[in-house]
Amino acid sequence: MYKWEKIDNNKVNLEVEVPKEEVNKALDQAYRKIVKKVDVPGFRKGKAPRQLVEQHIGKETIVDEAIEQLFPDMYEKALTEHDIHPLLMPHVHLEQRNPPVFLAIVPLEPEVDLGDYRAVRVTREEETVTDEHVTSAIDRIRESQASLVPVERPLQFGDFAVLDVHATIEDQTILEHEGVSYELVEGGQMPVPGFAEAIVGMSGGESKSFTLKMPEEFRVPELAGKECLCNVTVQQARQKELPEVGDEMAKAFGFDSFDLLKERVGSDLESRAREQARTKLIQSALEGIAAGGTVEFPPALEDREIDDLLSEEARRYGYRNVEDYLKMSQRPLEQIREDLRPLAHTRIVNGLILSRLATAEGIEITDADVDNRIEELLGQSQDQERMREMLAEPQVRESVAQRLRTSRTLDRLVSIVTEHDPHGEEDTDSGSTAADEPEDDD
Amino acid sequence: MNLHDIIRRPLITEKAADLQAQDKYVFEVARTANKVQVKSAVEKAFNVKVVDVNVITIPGKMRRSGRRFVPTSSWKKAIVKLKHGDTITYFEGV
């Protein structure tokens, strides 16, 4: 009665043949259902004899109806009989009408073989935060706080000048500004190469006329290669002044002393480096496991993931739904979907590996764990009452548990691939080669 | 009269379907036909044995045509009882 055959990508071709008496029963039911709807002249609705109904609307209609009723039942039975666990709805195709034979392509649970995942080793590549890093970070902060201070001395490179400029080419004014702020950059191209060099050394109040040759490849072809006569008056020379390194500067950022600021910058950099290293480590660990094992899943799953990604993307760009997003985007849907495919693939593979890993490592989240986590989350929020209500929702609890599970699995993954003791997770040194195998129990 | 001129068409209705249980088949026949003619026509056309024929003239009904009421044609209905066991299958479509 049932034939089934496993084909690649975790699909099953299920052939279901329906026995005669079942078919007749279904046909009878189908007739009784359909007769209520068809209008045969000479008969009230629901009163026409079967033969006439068949003649009137065609036998096929009744057969199709019967099949529709028949299939779910037969499908269920076939699944139980062969112990098949479908992941998604099957793709059904009617192979033969009489007697009916169905061909169902059933996507199966993904098959994940982690391989020898405990043997996967990844070296942590963490950029160590040096004093130079800290100094340059602090320099960037100072740069952002820089102020321009007037100075009584000739202009130097790096200074800012407040200028009146009048430039002409063949009596045609190309530039006329009063009181513009201009940064003298050595070798600068603006507005004309050589301009900064020409005014360097001038002091406040000084005026100067000079000619510069426009470059041959000037963006305005009519002016290229011509002589430019510039009349420049320096109103004021200004120097960029960075805030003094010290407690004063730290106070502007809300720190009591410069050392505290420096410490904070250092620890920020460190935690960022640690985070990056961890992400990279997890990435390569997952890649390693994927390379060593096999992950098979039906393509239908990938399509669904692409759907998810697509709606995520639409939401990210601020569209209410995918349709609106597609309307605005220039690219056809098919192309967008294809572009998302590799990402969807990786996401599925990673997700499957992680969930399999969680099972393999026996990572379980208890109700108490969830409660603790919820208390933690409550601690961070202002509106505790509302948060508590929200977190009490079963779906929210479920998602909290899910996240907890993922993060613990990730922790475990990190400790496996770096051969760390499972409990010493926050350890940051790289490439430690502890000789003892990680323990199996938690 | 040709037998196909006598039997105009079978009447396929709920009522006629119910009568089939009593071996009775219903036809619209020519207005000029009598019971004897219907009997022989049905026997010849469907190769069955007729045991009884009842005929009724169904009067035409008044139907509006524009401003006036005009009668539709009257017609004759024949209810033919066959010998038990004989059946008629209609070929013409419903």
XYZ file of C-alpha atoms in Angstrom:
536
model
C 0.000 0.000 0.000
C 2.780 2.410 0.793
C 6.047 2.680 -0.913
C 8.667 5.029 0.178
C 12.068 5.934 -0.911
C 14.498 8.281 0.610
C 16.065 10.745 -1.729
C 18.784 13.243 -1.052
C 18.488 16.468 0.876
C 16.388 14.774 3.445
C 13.334 14.307 1.400
C 11.212 11.217 1.212
C 9.259 10.206 -1.802
C 6.197 8.626 -0.370
C 3.964 6.682 -2.663
C 0.575 6.023 -1.202
C -1.848 3.708 -2.872
C -5.365 3.731 -1.547
C -7.354 0.480 -1.323
C -10.607 0.169 -3.289
C -13.094 0.136 -0.434
C -11.535 3.237 1.065
C -11.835 4.927 -2.281
C -15.496 4.030 -2.616
C -16.240 5.273 0.838
C -14.506 8.513 0.114
C -16.279 8.865 -3.219
C -19.599 8.399 -1.515
C -18.769 11.041 1.048
C -17.561 13.355 -1.654
C -20.796 12.930 -3.581
C -22.846 13.678 -0.536
C -20.856 16.811 0.075
C -20.908 18.022 -3.492
C -24.560 17.251 -4.206
C -25.563 19.923 -1.732
C -23.878 22.546 -3.822
C -24.637 21.638 -7.418
C -27.731 22.782 -9.192
C -29.137 20.104 -11.505
C -32.248 21.291 -13.378
C -35.307 19.433 -12.236
C -33.896 18.733 -8.793
C -33.719 20.626 -5.575
C -30.221 21.126 -4.202
C -28.966 18.001 -2.551
C -31.617 15.781 -4.122
C -30.043 14.843 -7.441
C -29.054 11.214 -7.859
C -25.337 10.457 -7.966
C -25.327 9.391 -11.581
C -26.863 12.655 -12.669
C -24.468 14.687 -10.573
C -21.579 12.839 -12.130
C -22.911 13.551 -15.598
C -23.601 17.118 -14.720
C -20.332 18.244 -13.194
C -18.050 15.502 -14.401
C -16.837 12.525 -12.495
C -13.427 14.125 -11.986
C -14.803 16.711 -9.639
C -16.111 14.095 -7.284
C -12.924 12.078 -7.520
C -10.853 15.152 -6.720
C -13.004 15.950 -3.755
C -12.685 12.388 -2.540
C -8.932 12.520 -2.903
C -8.772 15.719 -0.961
C -10.616 14.033 1.872
C -8.668 10.860 1.546
C -5.154 12.177 1.434
C -4.613 13.628 4.905
C -5.761 10.382 6.480
C -3.679 8.170 4.264
C -0.711 10.452 4.685
C -0.957 10.270 8.445
C -1.194 6.510 8.334
C 1.716 6.166 5.975
C 3.827 8.346 8.229
C 3.079 6.342 11.345
C 3.618 3.101 9.547
C 7.071 4.076 8.385
C 7.953 6.231 11.330
C 8.615 9.253 9.209
C 8.724 12.620 10.904
C 8.038 15.359 8.446
C 9.457 18.769 9.128
C 7.200 20.813 6.919
C 4.141 20.315 4.802
C 4.709 17.816 2.011
C 4.632 18.624 -1.618
C 1.921 16.349 -2.950
C 1.422 15.195 -6.432
C -1.332 12.909 -7.640
C 0.381 10.258 -9.668
C -2.618 8.273 -10.759
C -6.331 8.764 -10.429
C -7.820 5.339 -10.474
C -6.944 3.806 -8.131
C -5.442 6.919 -6.592
C -1.715 6.892 -6.055
C -0.104 9.850 -4.366
C 3.451 10.892 -4.585
C 4.392 13.061 -1.660
C 7.749 14.703 -1.292
C 8.162 15.012 2.424
C 10.834 17.250 3.909
C 12.405 15.484 6.842
C 14.005 16.599 10.036
C 17.478 17.837 9.302
C 20.162 15.326 9.843
C 23.117 16.644 11.731
C 26.256 14.739 12.292
C 28.665 16.782 14.292
C 31.517 14.497 13.475
C 34.347 14.547 15.943
C 33.457 17.993 17.128
C 35.460 17.682 20.308
C 38.582 17.445 18.209
C 37.976 20.803 16.598
C 40.495 23.306 17.858
C 40.500 26.953 17.146
C 43.127 29.319 18.382
C 41.833 32.437 19.892
C 43.212 35.389 18.026
C 42.805 38.263 20.301
C 44.387 41.558 19.630
C 46.079 42.590 22.816
C 45.326 46.101 23.823
C 48.619 47.969 24.070
C 49.407 51.381 25.415
C 49.576 52.620 21.848
C 46.002 51.579 21.257
C 44.907 53.386 24.358
C 46.884 56.475 23.447
C 45.499 56.631 19.952
C 42.005 56.125 21.266
C 42.533 58.990 23.666
C 43.946 61.066 20.835
C 40.781 60.485 18.894
C 38.793 61.651 21.859
C 40.943 64.757 22.143
C 40.596 65.419 18.433
C 36.857 65.422 18.798
C 37.152 67.961 21.592
C 39.655 70.226 19.774
C 39.118 73.948 19.725
C 40.593 76.586 17.416
C 42.608 79.216 19.204
C 43.894 82.424 17.550
C 47.703 82.681 17.529
C 50.009 85.602 16.915
C 52.557 83.971 14.635
C 53.082 83.142 10.972
C 50.920 80.352 9.590
C 52.233 76.849 9.760
C 51.008 73.655 8.236
C 48.289 72.212 10.371
C 47.007 75.640 11.312
C 43.654 77.057 10.381
C 43.534 80.435 8.684
C 40.624 82.813 8.400
C 41.006 84.135 4.866
C 39.562 86.577 2.392
C 40.177 85.042 -0.984
C 39.669 86.425 -4.429
C 40.905 84.271 -7.280
C 40.606 84.979 -10.993
C 41.545 83.175 -14.149
C 41.819 85.418 -17.205
C 39.835 88.141 -15.413
C 37.106 85.734 -14.597
C 36.381 85.358 -10.902
C 36.397 81.766 -9.878
C 36.578 82.109 -6.145
C 35.457 84.893 -3.856
C 35.140 84.397 -0.139
C 35.420 86.480 2.939
C 36.331 85.100 6.312
C 36.500 81.449 5.379
C 38.251 79.011 7.633
C 40.942 77.112 5.786
C 43.085 74.297 7.059
C 46.637 74.335 5.814
C 47.437 70.821 4.747
C 50.849 70.201 3.316
C 50.447 69.025 -0.279
C 46.707 69.795 -0.115
C 44.792 69.921 -3.368
C 42.128 72.386 -2.334
C 41.253 74.754 -3.775
C 44.276 74.664 -6.088
C 47.421 72.635 -5.515
C 50.078 74.830 -4.014
C 47.642 77.156 -2.301
C 48.553 76.064 1.198
C 52.250 76.297 0.404
C 51.725 79.819 -0.945
C 50.145 81.189 2.179
C 52.251 79.404 4.734
C 54.346 81.878 6.675
C 51.838 84.703 6.361
C 50.676 86.380 9.516
C 47.392 87.878 10.551
C 46.496 91.044 8.636
C 48.949 90.321 5.820
C 47.901 90.327 2.152
C 49.532 88.605 -0.764
C 49.021 88.113 -4.479
C 50.368 85.112 -6.273
C 49.710 83.025 -9.334
C 49.226 79.294 -9.405
C 49.045 77.038 -12.356
C 45.856 75.034 -12.561
C 46.497 71.306 -12.933
C 46.191 69.832 -16.418
C 43.478 67.433 -15.330
C 41.262 69.956 -13.605
C 37.671 68.894 -13.252
C 36.544 71.960 -15.202
C 38.262 71.474 -18.565
C 38.057 75.185 -19.549
C 40.220 76.140 -16.584
C 42.729 73.301 -16.779
C 46.345 74.326 -17.140
C 45.637 78.077 -16.878
C 47.217 80.623 -14.592
C 45.214 81.531 -11.563
C 45.752 84.884 -9.880
C 45.002 84.791 -6.198
C 44.591 87.724 -3.834
C 44.647 86.541 -0.293
C 44.321 88.404 2.972
C 44.907 86.520 6.143
C 42.578 87.842 8.808
C 43.712 85.590 11.547
C 45.875 82.593 12.125
C 44.377 79.920 14.282
C 45.838 76.884 15.846
C 44.045 73.708 16.573
C 44.350 73.140 20.258
C 43.670 69.759 21.670
C 42.478 69.559 25.232
C 45.350 69.077 27.578
C 45.842 65.488 28.636
C 44.955 65.495 32.280
C 42.249 65.495 34.881
C 40.679 68.591 33.326
C 39.887 66.745 30.160
C 38.681 63.689 32.040
C 36.203 65.826 33.932
C 34.622 66.921 30.657
C 33.699 63.279 30.165
C 32.505 62.789 33.686
C 35.564 61.073 35.109
C 37.263 62.207 38.275
C 40.766 61.840 36.999
C 42.619 61.149 33.810
C 43.745 57.783 35.072
C 40.159 56.704 35.470
C 39.403 57.796 31.944
C 42.399 55.974 30.652
C 41.415 52.877 32.550
C 37.936 53.043 31.157
C 39.139 53.489 27.601
C 41.494 50.580 28.069
C 38.842 48.280 29.432
C 36.412 49.306 26.700
C 38.972 48.458 24.079
C 39.750 45.203 25.795
C 36.168 44.100 26.035
C 35.597 45.023 22.443
C 38.644 43.048 21.383
C 37.472 40.145 23.510
C 34.016 40.280 21.976
C 35.438 40.382 18.478
C 37.804 37.537 19.197
C 34.975 35.482 20.611
C 32.730 36.089 17.625
C 35.538 35.164 15.302
C 36.354 32.130 17.365
C 32.761 30.912 17.325
C 32.587 31.554 13.623
C 35.630 29.458 12.873
C 34.579 26.810 15.370
C 31.240 26.410 13.642
C 32.970 26.328 10.302
C 35.315 23.684 11.635
C 32.507 21.522 12.904
C 30.565 21.952 9.694
C 33.615 20.883 7.714
C 34.167 17.816 9.907
C 30.570 16.707 10.086
C 27.575 16.671 7.831
C 24.488 18.781 7.987
C 21.657 17.808 5.726
C 18.371 19.580 5.542
C 15.542 19.813 3.051
C 15.679 22.779 0.682
C 12.243 23.831 1.847
C 13.869 24.888 5.089
C 16.232 27.142 3.248
C 13.370 28.784 1.413
C 11.615 29.426 4.660
C 14.747 30.935 6.146
C 15.029 33.197 3.125
C 11.474 34.322 3.740
C 12.407 35.173 7.296
C 15.514 37.043 6.230
C 13.537 38.942 3.677
C 10.953 40.154 6.140
C 13.726 41.014 8.570
C 15.423 43.064 5.895
C 12.176 44.774 5.002
C 11.611 45.676 8.611
C 15.146 46.917 8.990
C 14.647 49.364 6.161
C 11.455 50.502 7.795
C 8.864 48.869 5.604
C 5.789 47.370 7.085
C 5.843 44.261 4.944
C 7.870 42.547 2.281
C 5.577 43.706 -0.523
C 6.267 47.371 0.196
C 9.959 46.688 0.388
C 9.950 44.894 -2.940
C 8.102 47.759 -4.535
C 10.793 50.193 -3.454
C 13.717 47.978 -4.245
C 14.954 47.974 -7.796
C 15.884 44.329 -7.873
C 13.527 41.506 -8.737
C 12.400 39.228 -5.950
C 14.151 36.231 -7.430
C 17.509 37.946 -7.387
C 17.111 39.164 -3.828
C 16.216 35.673 -2.763
C 19.255 34.225 -4.497
C 21.471 36.821 -2.849
C 20.145 35.836 0.537
C 20.560 32.130 -0.093
C 24.166 31.717 1.101
C 23.413 33.642 4.266
C 20.308 31.578 4.872
C 22.343 28.450 4.341
C 24.966 29.434 6.886
C 22.355 30.480 9.384
C 20.565 27.171 9.115
C 23.783 25.185 9.329
C 24.959 27.136 12.359
C 21.595 26.919 14.039
C 21.381 23.191 13.471
C 24.900 22.597 14.693
C 24.256 24.599 17.831
C 21.018 22.884 18.668
C 22.595 19.498 18.025
C 25.554 20.514 20.118
C 23.259 21.496 22.955
C 21.724 18.042 22.877
C 25.061 16.291 22.551
C 26.473 18.214 25.459
C 23.337 17.773 27.519
C 22.743 21.459 27.945
C 19.383 21.938 29.476
C 17.641 24.971 30.741
C 15.472 24.456 33.754
C 12.574 26.562 34.906
C 14.741 27.851 37.694
C 17.311 29.036 35.172
C 14.655 30.946 33.325
C 13.388 32.450 36.566
C 16.867 33.618 37.471
C 17.384 35.140 34.087
C 14.039 36.891 34.283
C 14.992 38.346 37.652
C 18.185 39.594 36.063
C 16.270 41.212 33.256
C 13.877 42.757 35.746
C 16.768 44.277 37.584
C 17.718 46.249 34.478
C 14.330 47.693 33.717
C 12.591 50.715 35.139
C 8.992 49.699 34.764
C 9.232 46.517 36.741
C 5.535 45.756 36.972
C 4.967 45.860 33.259
C 8.142 43.939 32.546
C 7.117 41.250 34.955
C 3.774 40.887 33.264
C 5.378 40.730 29.869
C 7.950 38.190 30.941
C 5.289 35.965 32.415
C 3.901 35.268 28.942
C 4.678 31.685 27.971
C 6.117 32.675 24.597
C 8.407 35.200 26.205
C 9.549 32.639 28.740
C 10.155 30.259 25.904
C 12.266 32.759 24.044
C 14.215 33.638 27.183
C 14.924 29.949 27.672
C 15.902 29.659 24.042
C 18.360 32.497 24.308
C 19.794 31.163 27.503
C 20.286 27.806 25.865
C 22.029 29.369 22.900
C 24.363 31.439 25.018
C 25.286 28.473 27.196
C 25.862 26.363 24.136
C 28.092 29.046 22.726
C 30.026 29.183 25.981
C 30.461 25.453 25.844
C 31.497 25.591 22.235
C 34.126 28.163 23.042
C 35.503 26.117 25.885
C 35.572 22.970 23.763
C 37.474 24.447 20.886
C 39.926 26.228 23.127
C 40.232 23.211 25.397
C 39.332 25.197 28.391
C 37.784 23.882 31.474
C 34.032 24.350 30.956
C 33.780 26.463 34.059
C 36.558 28.914 33.327
C 34.735 30.658 30.548
C 35.628 34.258 31.069
C 39.294 33.496 30.748
C 40.797 35.602 28.031
C 44.271 34.313 27.235
C 44.628 32.743 23.898
C 46.092 29.467 22.831
C 46.228 27.880 26.241
C 46.868 24.203 25.783
C 45.551 22.547 28.860
C 46.356 18.874 28.673
C 43.216 17.532 30.308
C 40.163 16.802 28.196
C 37.064 18.804 28.960
C 34.750 17.052 31.346
C 31.575 15.506 30.023
C 29.348 16.403 32.888
C 28.210 19.901 33.547
C -45.816 9.116 -37.001
C -42.170 8.365 -36.447
C -41.352 7.136 -32.980
C -38.923 9.962 -32.378
C -41.650 12.421 -33.169
C -43.810 10.833 -30.525
C -41.231 10.802 -27.731
C -39.872 14.328 -27.518
C -37.610 13.999 -24.496
C -37.385 12.242 -21.178
C -38.354 14.311 -18.156
C -35.555 14.141 -15.684
C -36.702 15.642 -12.452
C -36.725 14.768 -8.823
C -40.233 13.472 -9.122
C -39.389 11.369 -12.185
C -36.348 9.995 -10.372
C -38.562 8.894 -7.502
C -40.992 7.215 -9.893
C -38.201 5.111 -11.328
C -38.375 3.072 -8.161
C -41.808 1.927 -9.340
C -40.505 1.102 -12.838
C -42.150 4.268 -14.128
C -40.460 6.549 -16.637
C -41.684 9.975 -17.612
C -41.540 11.567 -21.070
C -42.762 14.576 -22.850
C -44.659 13.282 -25.886
C -46.350 14.777 -28.918
C -49.678 16.430 -28.119
C -51.366 14.372 -30.780
C -50.035 11.046 -29.562
C -52.273 8.633 -27.693
C -51.435 5.980 -25.133
C -51.189 3.217 -27.705
C -48.733 5.152 -29.817
C -46.616 6.053 -26.768
C -46.525 2.434 -25.689
C -45.297 1.147 -29.016
C -42.816 4.012 -29.423
C -41.241 3.427 -26.041
C -41.087 -0.331 -26.590
C -39.345 0.146 -29.907
C -37.010 2.969 -28.884
C -35.700 1.418 -25.695
C -36.335 -2.255 -26.331
C -38.434 -2.736 -23.217
C -41.896 -4.086 -22.371
C -44.489 -1.457 -21.401
C -47.271 -2.569 -19.097
C -49.113 0.691 -18.552
C -49.227 4.249 -19.847
C -50.791 7.267 -18.197
C -50.975 10.528 -20.082
C -51.716 14.018 -18.840
C -52.021 17.198 -20.807
C -50.198 19.905 -18.954
C -51.881 23.195 -19.757
C -49.718 26.069 -20.848
C -49.071 28.772 -18.317
C -49.653 32.471 -18.634
C -46.379 34.259 -19.056
C -45.806 37.963 -19.528
C -44.411 39.118 -22.776
C -43.981 42.852 -22.552
C -47.289 44.383 -21.573
C -49.404 41.370 -22.416
C -49.896 37.970 -20.876
C -49.510 35.216 -23.436
C -50.002 31.543 -22.804
C -47.150 29.077 -23.262
C -47.962 25.958 -25.211
C -49.699 23.100 -23.536
C -47.897 19.764 -23.739
C -48.495 16.141 -23.039
C -46.743 14.129 -20.387
C -46.687 10.371 -20.446
C -45.865 8.199 -17.462
C -44.856 4.814 -18.750
C -44.751 1.794 -16.492
C -42.331 -0.895 -17.638
C -42.339 -4.570 -16.957
C -40.523 -5.078 -13.682
C -36.829 -5.522 -14.373
C -36.706 -3.482 -17.573
C -34.801 -0.226 -17.388
C -34.148 2.740 -19.545
C -30.899 4.660 -19.542
C -31.076 8.070 -21.062
C -28.359 8.940 -23.453
C -29.066 12.521 -24.120
C -27.367 14.840 -21.727
C -29.087 16.597 -18.925
